[in-house]
Tab-separated table of C-alpha atoms in Angstrom:
chain	number	residue	atom	x	y	z
A	644	MET	CA	-21.720	-99.988	-112.263
A	645	SER	CA	-19.397	-101.673	-109.546
A	646	LYS	CA	-20.387	-105.515	-110.185
A	647	ARG	CA	-19.971	-105.018	-114.391
A	648	PHE	CA	-16.243	-103.864	-113.579
A	649	GLU	CA	-15.244	-106.711	-110.912
A	650	ASN	CA	-16.562	-108.578	-113.955
A	651	GLY	CA	-13.719	-106.419	-116.109
A	652	TYR	CA	-11.022	-106.965	-113.336
A	653	VAL	CA	-11.088	-110.543	-112.959
A	654	ALA	CA	-11.515	-110.211	-117.728
A	655	LEU	CA	-8.489	-108.514	-116.791
A	656	PHE	CA	-6.119	-110.333	-114.197
A	657	VAL	CA	-7.205	-113.387	-116.762
A	658	THR	CA	-5.853	-112.080	-119.615
A	659	CYS	CA	-2.454	-111.139	-117.927
A	660	ILE	CA	-1.930	-113.902	-116.501
A	661	PHE	CA	-2.252	-116.080	-119.579
A	662	LEU	CA	-0.353	-113.791	-121.534
A	663	LEU	CA	2.966	-113.566	-118.976
A	664	THR	CA	2.546	-116.891	-119.508
A	665	CYS	CA	2.913	-117.776	-122.875
A	666	ILE	CA	5.452	-114.524	-123.206
A	667	GLY	CA	7.903	-115.821	-120.820
A	668	PHE	CA	7.286	-119.462	-122.096
A	669	THR	CA	8.309	-119.201	-125.372
A	670	SER	CA	11.129	-116.313	-124.272
A	671	VAL	CA	12.990	-119.171	-121.881
A	672	PHE	CA	12.513	-122.044	-124.475
A	673	PHE	CA	13.319	-120.387	-127.520
A	674	ALA	CA	16.523	-118.843	-125.588
A	675	PHE	CA	17.306	-122.428	-123.973
A	676	SER	CA	16.936	-124.423	-127.144
A	677	LYS	CA	18.880	-122.120	-129.305
A	678	GLY	CA	21.736	-121.792	-127.129
A	679	TYR	CA	21.812	-124.711	-126.547
A	680	GLN	CA	21.872	-126.288	-130.495
A	681	SER	CA	24.814	-124.106	-131.100
A	682	ALA	CA	26.013	-125.092	-127.568
A	683	ASP	CA	25.863	-129.135	-129.100
A	684	GLN	CA	26.442	-128.286	-132.596
A	685	GLU	CA	30.063	-127.280	-132.246
A	686	HIS	CA	30.428	-129.909	-129.424
A	687	SER	CA	29.458	-132.084	-131.976
A	688	THR	CA	31.913	-130.605	-134.542
A	689	TYR	CA	34.887	-130.422	-131.875
A	690	TYR	CA	34.638	-133.940	-130.867
A	691	ALA	CA	34.721	-134.863	-134.871
A	692	GLU	CA	37.542	-133.364	-135.507
A	693	ARG	CA	39.429	-134.339	-132.763
A	694	ASP	CA	38.616	-137.738	-133.433
A	695	ASP	CA	40.066	-137.044	-137.361
A	696	ALA	CA	43.010	-135.828	-135.729
A	697	GLU	CA	43.673	-138.594	-133.634
A	698	ILE	CA	43.307	-140.820	-137.055
A	699	ARG	CA	45.663	-138.572	-138.925
A	700	TYR	CA	48.765	-138.536	-136.049
A	701	SER	CA	48.358	-142.642	-135.975
A	702	LYS	CA	48.427	-142.924	-139.513
A	703	CYS	CA	51.231	-139.891	-139.375
A	704	LEU	CA	53.118	-142.012	-137.165
A	705	ASN	CA	52.878	-145.240	-138.729
A	706	ALA	CA	54.132	-143.566	-142.044
A	707	ALA	CA	56.848	-141.585	-139.928
A	708	THR	CA	60.440	-142.780	-141.644
A	709	ASP	CA	62.919	-140.955	-139.740
A	710	LEU	CA	63.064	-138.830	-136.733
A	711	ASN	CA	61.978	-135.470	-138.391
A	712	GLY	CA	58.585	-137.210	-140.040
A	713	ALA	CA	58.166	-137.819	-136.081
A	714	ARG	CA	57.988	-134.359	-135.139
A	715	ASP	CA	56.029	-132.878	-137.946
A	716	CYS	CA	52.819	-135.271	-136.459
A	717	ILE	CA	53.659	-134.059	-133.153
A	718	ASN	CA	53.823	-130.253	-134.327
A	719	ASP	CA	50.619	-131.147	-135.943
A	720	SER	CA	49.134	-132.561	-133.301
A	721	SER	CA	50.090	-129.992	-130.992
A	722	THR	CA	48.711	-126.950	-133.611
A	723	THR	CA	45.224	-129.915	-133.444
A	724	SER	CA	44.289	-130.020	-129.497
A	725	ARG	CA	45.338	-125.807	-128.927
A	726	GLN	CA	43.100	-126.168	-131.803
A	727	ALA	CA	40.114	-128.062	-129.639
A	728	GLN	CA	41.270	-126.177	-126.568
A	729	ARG	CA	40.155	-123.212	-128.143
A	730	ALA	CA	36.623	-124.856	-129.703
A	731	GLU	CA	36.131	-126.527	-125.816
A	732	GLN	CA	36.289	-122.816	-124.497
A	733	ASN	CA	34.416	-121.749	-127.269
A	734	LEU	CA	31.236	-124.212	-126.131
A	735	ASN	CA	31.280	-123.728	-122.719
A	736	THR	CA	31.093	-119.912	-123.769
A	737	GLN	CA	28.182	-120.222	-125.182
A	738	ARG	CA	26.863	-122.774	-122.931
A	739	GLU	CA	27.161	-119.415	-120.610
A	740	MET	CA	25.017	-117.312	-123.101
A	741	ALA	CA	22.658	-120.262	-123.311
A	742	GLN	CA	22.248	-120.545	-119.822
A	743	TRP	CA	22.428	-116.697	-119.090
A	744	ALA	CA	19.604	-115.927	-122.094
A	745	GLU	CA	17.600	-118.359	-119.716
A	746	SER	CA	18.105	-116.706	-116.959
A	747	MET	CA	17.945	-113.793	-118.753
A	748	GLY	CA	14.097	-115.029	-119.924
A	749	TRP	CA	13.301	-115.750	-116.079
A	750	ALA	CA	14.310	-112.326	-114.924
A	751	ALA	CA	11.538	-110.529	-118.004
A	752	TRP	CA	8.944	-113.201	-116.863
A	753	LEU	CA	9.824	-112.023	-112.868
A	754	ILE	CA	9.964	-108.794	-113.885
A	755	GLY	CA	6.455	-109.071	-115.775
A	756	ALA	CA	5.001	-110.608	-112.782
A	757	SER	CA	6.474	-108.153	-111.023
A	758	THR	CA	4.178	-105.594	-112.971
A	759	LEU	CA	1.130	-107.795	-113.081
A	760	ILE	CA	0.819	-107.549	-110.105
A	761	ALA	CA	1.334	-103.903	-109.207
A	762	THR	CA	-1.464	-103.666	-111.755
A	763	ILE	CA	-3.623	-105.832	-110.129
A	764	VAL	CA	-2.834	-103.848	-107.292
A	765	GLY	CA	-3.164	-100.887	-108.793
A	766	VAL	CA	-6.907	-101.614	-110.170
A	767	ARG	CA	-7.790	-103.220	-107.214
A	768	TYR	CA	-7.369	-100.532	-105.796
A	769	VAL	CA	-9.203	-98.207	-108.060
A	770	PHE	CA	-12.400	-100.521	-107.996
A	771	LEU	CA	-12.324	-100.146	-104.023
A	772	THR	CA	-12.284	-96.908	-104.763
A	773	LEU	CA	-15.384	-96.370	-106.887
A	774	ILE	CA	-16.524	-98.822	-104.248
A	775	ALA	CA	-16.201	-96.444	-101.295
A	776	THR	CA	-17.064	-93.345	-103.296
A	777	GLN	CA	-20.344	-95.380	-104.179
A	778	VAL	CA	-20.752	-95.937	-100.826
A	779	MET	CA	-20.008	-92.980	-99.623
A	780	ALA	CA	-23.275	-91.823	-101.969
A	781	ASP	CA	-25.245	-93.720	-101.025
A	782	ASP	CA	-25.292	-93.777	-97.075
A	783	THR	CA	-24.797	-89.763	-98.540
A	784	ARG	CA	-27.994	-90.368	-100.189
A	785	GLU	CA	-29.572	-92.012	-97.194
A	786	ILE	CA	-28.811	-90.089	-95.340
A	787	GLY	CA	-30.348	-87.003	-97.164
A	788	GLU	CA	-33.488	-88.989	-97.472
A	789	LYS	CA	-34.220	-89.903	-93.969
A	790	GLN	CA	-32.998	-85.761	-93.307
A	791	VAL	CA	-35.875	-85.232	-95.765
A	792	ALA	CA	-38.045	-87.570	-94.412
A	793	ALA	CA	-37.470	-86.594	-90.814
A	794	ALA	CA	-37.578	-82.765	-91.711
A	795	PHE	CA	-41.704	-83.714	-93.213
A	796	ALA	CA	-42.112	-85.481	-89.994
A	797	ALA	CA	-41.098	-82.884	-87.765
A	798	ILE	CA	-43.229	-80.926	-89.887
A	799	ASP	CA	-46.442	-83.038	-89.609
A	800	VAL	CA	-46.094	-83.129	-85.946
A	801	ALA	CA	-45.450	-79.243	-85.809
A	802	GLN	CA	-48.785	-78.762	-87.815
A	803	GLU	CA	-50.248	-82.040	-85.296
A	804	ALA	CA	-48.889	-80.219	-82.745
A	805	ASN	CA	-50.817	-76.160	-83.443
A	806	LYS	CA	-53.761	-78.477	-84.763
A	807	ALA	CA	-53.758	-79.442	-80.934
A	808	ALA	CA	-53.125	-76.607	-79.267
A	809	ALA	CA	-55.792	-74.784	-81.308
A	810	LEU	CA	-57.918	-77.450	-81.174
A	811	GLN	CA	-57.069	-77.071	-76.963
A	812	PHE	CA	-57.008	-73.125	-77.022
A	813	ARG	CA	-60.485	-73.089	-79.165
A	814	ALA	CA	-62.122	-75.968	-76.061
A	815	ALA	CA	-60.379	-73.042	-73.208
A	816	PHE	CA	-61.681	-70.148	-74.565
A	817	LYS	CA	-64.763	-71.311	-77.251
A	818	PRO	CA	-67.231	-68.827	-76.321
A	819	TRP	CA	-70.590	-70.848	-74.626
A	820	ILE	CA	-74.249	-69.493	-74.151
A	821	SER	CA	-77.292	-70.995	-72.784
A	822	VAL	CA	-80.540	-70.424	-73.784
A	823	GLU	CA	-83.261	-70.092	-71.398
A	824	LEU	CA	-87.122	-69.682	-71.973
A	825	LYS	CA	-89.932	-68.233	-70.190
A	826	GLY	CA	-93.694	-67.280	-69.374
A	827	PRO	CA	-96.676	-66.775	-69.750
A	828	PHE	CA	-97.079	-67.838	-72.947
A	829	LEU	CA	-100.456	-67.241	-73.564
A	830	SER	CA	-101.227	-63.760	-72.497
A	831	GLU	CA	-104.078	-65.064	-70.195
A	832	THR	CA	-105.867	-68.295	-69.794
A	833	ALA	CA	-108.878	-66.763	-70.750
A	834	GLN	CA	-107.890	-67.556	-74.827
A	835	ILE	CA	-108.530	-71.065	-73.909
A	836	LYS	CA	-111.135	-71.540	-71.708
A	837	MET	CA	-114.607	-73.277	-73.462
A	838	PHE	CA	-115.621	-72.236	-76.514
A	839	GLU	CA	-119.517	-70.328	-76.555
A	840	VAL	CA	-122.512	-71.448	-78.740
A	841	GLY	CA	-121.565	-70.366	-82.421
A	842	GLU	CA	-118.166	-69.971	-81.875
A	843	ALA	CA	-116.189	-70.740	-84.704
A	844	GLN	CA	-112.738	-69.642	-84.160
A	845	ARG	CA	-110.802	-68.144	-81.721
A	846	MET	CA	-107.126	-65.749	-81.671
A	847	VAL	CA	-105.367	-66.331	-79.237
A	848	SER	CA	-101.828	-64.882	-79.155
A	849	LEU	CA	-98.453	-66.824	-78.335
A	850	HIS	CA	-95.533	-65.413	-75.762
A	851	ALA	CA	-91.906	-66.070	-75.151
A	852	LYS	CA	-89.272	-64.092	-73.102
A	853	THR	CA	-86.199	-65.364	-74.381
A	854	PHE	CA	-82.856	-65.672	-71.825
A	855	ILE	CA	-79.611	-65.585	-73.564
A	856	HIS	CA	-76.884	-66.371	-71.376
A	857	CYS	CA	-72.471	-65.860	-71.947
A	858	ILE	CA	-71.025	-68.807	-69.394
A	859	GLY	CA	-67.651	-69.312	-71.698
A	860	GLU	CA	-64.213	-66.567	-70.714
A	861	ILE	CA	-64.431	-64.411	-73.843
A	862	PRO	CA	-67.929	-62.402	-74.925
A	863	VAL	CA	-69.933	-63.019	-78.202
A	864	THR	CA	-71.601	-60.975	-81.313
A	865	ILE	CA	-75.357	-61.595	-81.265
A	866	GLU	CA	-75.646	-61.228	-85.785
A	867	ASP	CA	-78.708	-63.982	-85.969
A	868	PHE	CA	-82.392	-64.786	-83.521
A	869	ASP	CA	-85.077	-66.278	-84.865
A	870	LEU	CA	-87.954	-67.666	-82.569
A	871	ARG	CA	-90.773	-69.468	-84.683
A	872	LEU	CA	-93.892	-72.770	-83.904
A	873	GLY	CA	-92.406	-75.753	-85.056
A	874	GLU	CA	-94.638	-76.923	-88.051
A	875	GLY	CA	-95.713	-80.113	-88.981
A	876	ALA	CA	-98.973	-82.852	-88.669
A	877	ASP	CA	-99.799	-82.307	-85.306
A	878	TRP	CA	-100.894	-78.202	-85.471
A	879	PRO	CA	-102.446	-77.967	-88.329
A	880	TYR	CA	-103.177	-74.919	-86.777
A	881	VAL	CA	-99.281	-73.658	-86.956
A	882	GLN	CA	-98.613	-70.869	-89.526
A	883	ASN	CA	-95.677	-69.011	-88.760
A	884	PRO	CA	-94.641	-65.185	-90.102
A	885	PRO	CA	-91.934	-64.981	-93.124
A	886	PRO	CA	-88.256	-64.270	-92.061
A	887	GLY	CA	-87.852	-60.095	-92.057
A	888	PHE	CA	-91.519	-60.437	-89.645
A	889	GLY	CA	-91.113	-60.968	-85.909
A	890	ALA	CA	-88.573	-63.515	-86.678
A	891	GLY	CA	-85.035	-64.799	-88.189
A	892	THR	CA	-83.704	-60.564	-89.466
A	893	THR	CA	-80.168	-61.054	-90.885
A	894	ASP	CA	-79.465	-57.290	-89.238
A	895	PHE	CA	-80.085	-58.490	-85.924
A	896	PHE	CA	-76.967	-57.613	-83.634
A	897	ALA	CA	-76.311	-58.003	-80.087
A	898	ILE	CA	-73.221	-58.301	-78.113
A	899	LEU	CA	-72.881	-60.639	-74.807
A	900	PRO	CA	-70.402	-59.733	-72.818
A	901	SER	CA	-68.562	-62.653	-70.704
A	902	LYS	CA	-70.994	-64.139	-68.080
A	903	SER	CA	-73.745	-62.148	-68.600
A	904	THR	CA	-77.220	-62.286	-69.680
A	905	ILE	CA	-79.527	-60.472	-72.142
A	906	GLN	CA	-83.391	-61.171	-72.687
A	907	LEU	CA	-83.794	-60.545	-76.341
A	908	ASP	CA	-87.042	-60.854	-78.785
A	909	PRO	CA	-86.920	-60.619	-82.435
A	910	ARG	CA	-88.523	-57.214	-83.646
A	911	LEU	CA	-86.729	-55.962	-80.056
A	912	GLY	CA	-83.892	-56.796	-79.675
A	913	ILE	CA	-82.454	-56.713	-76.155
A	914	THR	CA	-85.554	-55.869	-74.654
A	915	GLU	CA	-86.785	-56.014	-71.278
A	916	HIS	CA	-90.238	-56.644	-72.587
A	917	SER	CA	-92.340	-59.648	-74.118
A	918	ILE	CA	-94.437	-59.023	-77.202
A	919	SER	CA	-96.391	-61.280	-78.578
A	920	PHE	CA	-93.944	-63.336	-81.383
A	921	ASN	CA	-97.168	-65.472	-83.058
A	922	PHE	CA	-100.590	-66.537	-83.671
A	923	ILE	CA	-102.554	-69.340	-84.126
A	924	MET	CA	-106.380	-69.575	-84.950
A	925	LEU	CA	-107.946	-72.087	-82.126
A	926	THR	CA	-111.252	-73.655	-83.137
A	927	PRO	CA	-113.001	-76.572	-81.142
A	928	GLU	CA	-112.002	-79.339	-82.884
A	929	ASN	CA	-108.377	-78.152	-81.870
A	930	ARG	CA	-108.341	-76.785	-77.815
A	931	SER	CA	-108.564	-79.915	-76.664
A	932	THR	CA	-104.920	-81.009	-78.943
A	933	PHE	CA	-103.346	-77.933	-77.969
A	934	MET	CA	-104.181	-78.007	-74.158
A	935	LEU	CA	-102.307	-80.888	-74.197
A	936	GLN	CA	-99.371	-80.880	-77.062
A	937	PRO	CA	-98.993	-77.584	-78.020
A	938	PRO	CA	-96.848	-76.854	-80.696
A	939	PRO	CA	-92.721	-76.532	-79.222
A	940	VAL	CA	-91.197	-73.277	-79.488
A	941	LEU	CA	-87.773	-73.245	-82.202
A	942	GLY	CA	-85.186	-71.272	-82.380
A	943	LYS	CA	-81.864	-69.746	-84.145
A	944	ILE	CA	-79.290	-67.872	-83.160
A	945	VAL	CA	-75.511	-67.048	-84.964
A	946	TYR	CA	-73.014	-65.290	-83.016
A	947	SER	CA	-69.404	-65.372	-83.636
A	948	ASP	CA	-65.903	-65.251	-81.208
A	949	PRO	CA	-63.462	-62.358	-81.101
A	950	MET	CA	-61.440	-63.723	-83.650
A	951	GLY	CA	-64.500	-63.905	-86.138
A	952	VAL	CA	-65.669	-67.957	-85.855
A	953	ARG	CA	-69.552	-68.384	-86.268
A	954	TYR	CA	-71.524	-70.148	-83.948
A	955	GLU	CA	-75.356	-72.136	-84.833
A	956	HIS	CA	-76.718	-72.386	-81.601
A	957	ARG	CA	-80.273	-74.689	-82.542
A	958	PHE	CA	-82.483	-74.892	-79.402
A	959	ALA	CA	-85.603	-76.250	-78.607
A	960	PHE	CA	-88.326	-75.668	-75.832
A	961	ILE	CA	-92.365	-76.420	-75.303
A	962	ALA	CA	-95.001	-75.207	-72.661
A	963	SER	CA	-95.082	-77.016	-69.782
A	964	PRO	CA	-98.410	-76.690	-69.123
A	965	VAL	CA	-99.373	-74.237	-71.740
A	966	TRP	CA	-101.049	-72.113	-69.463
A	967	GLY	CA	-98.524	-71.433	-67.474
A	968	ASP	CA	-94.637	-70.158	-67.012
A	969	SER	CA	-92.435	-72.090	-67.425
A	970	PHE	CA	-90.694	-74.122	-70.800
A	971	LYS	CA	-89.109	-77.578	-71.024
A	972	ARG	CA	-86.402	-78.557	-73.478
A	973	TYR	CA	-88.338	-80.413	-76.537
A	974	GLY	CA	-86.448	-83.166	-78.823
A	975	GLY	CA	-83.640	-84.173	-77.957
A	976	ARG	CA	-80.241	-83.325	-80.071
A	977	GLN	CA	-82.209	-83.144	-83.288
A	978	HIS	CA	-83.400	-79.664	-82.272
A	979	ASN	CA	-81.185	-79.018	-80.272
A	980	TYR	CA	-77.503	-78.341	-80.877
A	981	GLU	CA	-74.223	-75.896	-81.838
A	982	ARG	CA	-72.380	-76.883	-85.314
A	983	GLU	CA	-69.233	-73.788	-86.384
A	984	MET	CA	-69.960	-72.905	-89.557
A	985	ASP	CA	-68.184	-72.464	-92.472
A	986	ASP	CA	-68.426	-69.181	-94.093
């Protein structure tokens, strides 16, 4: 918008200069030419009449025969001289009028030029006012945009700060648990003795005491607990019971205070006793494999903190040796990890 206004301003300036020049030139030219044309015409008439009067005066004197005739010629010459003087005065007056008209033309031109200058100054002032207004509006818009951007940036920073504070709080006050398994894995070592002649299979009951330690600063609520044997081609004799019989029940509930330990059993809950959590059918063919590479014990604990955030803790142990009382971790991070649950 400012560019179009500036172009119009320049066009107005050029047009005014052109029109003012034409008006001034025309006024001065016509005033000057008309005044001086009239004055020159009167001047020519005056000189023609004077020359004619002198000729008549000479002829009158030459024709006079007496003194009275000469006196009449002199009187006529005086009358003619006075008329010539009056004509000369009229001529001078007309010249003065022509000069005055010329001066008025120049005065009109100066007045027009002053008006033009005042108009240009006014238009320029309006133009600069519009430019200043537009610049102010642009600055205001830019300031507003920067303020809005700063506000959004402050919101983002606050949100990130809140997230960082929440993460720090969660890290500082997150409930942490640790799982420990203790034996014996077998109810009695006689279950793995050599098979007698004609003995085709033997049922072996497996045990594990599960201890859960709350090592964090806040208590936890245990909502689910599952304990079963690892399945696969290496342990074809393993058959876990379905959930609800001995493991994996969803109505499990136990509160574990901070810095405390409890012993859990999938069927007994919080207990100090140990009962068999599974059975296997041992045969002469898989006895040696079972003794050298027993199936791992896999477990899952679902617990929540006082704020209602739920976690799933997975663990895996293997009896070492199978007839002993100790267990060691099995499977690395594939079977030993913890994650925050979405639901």
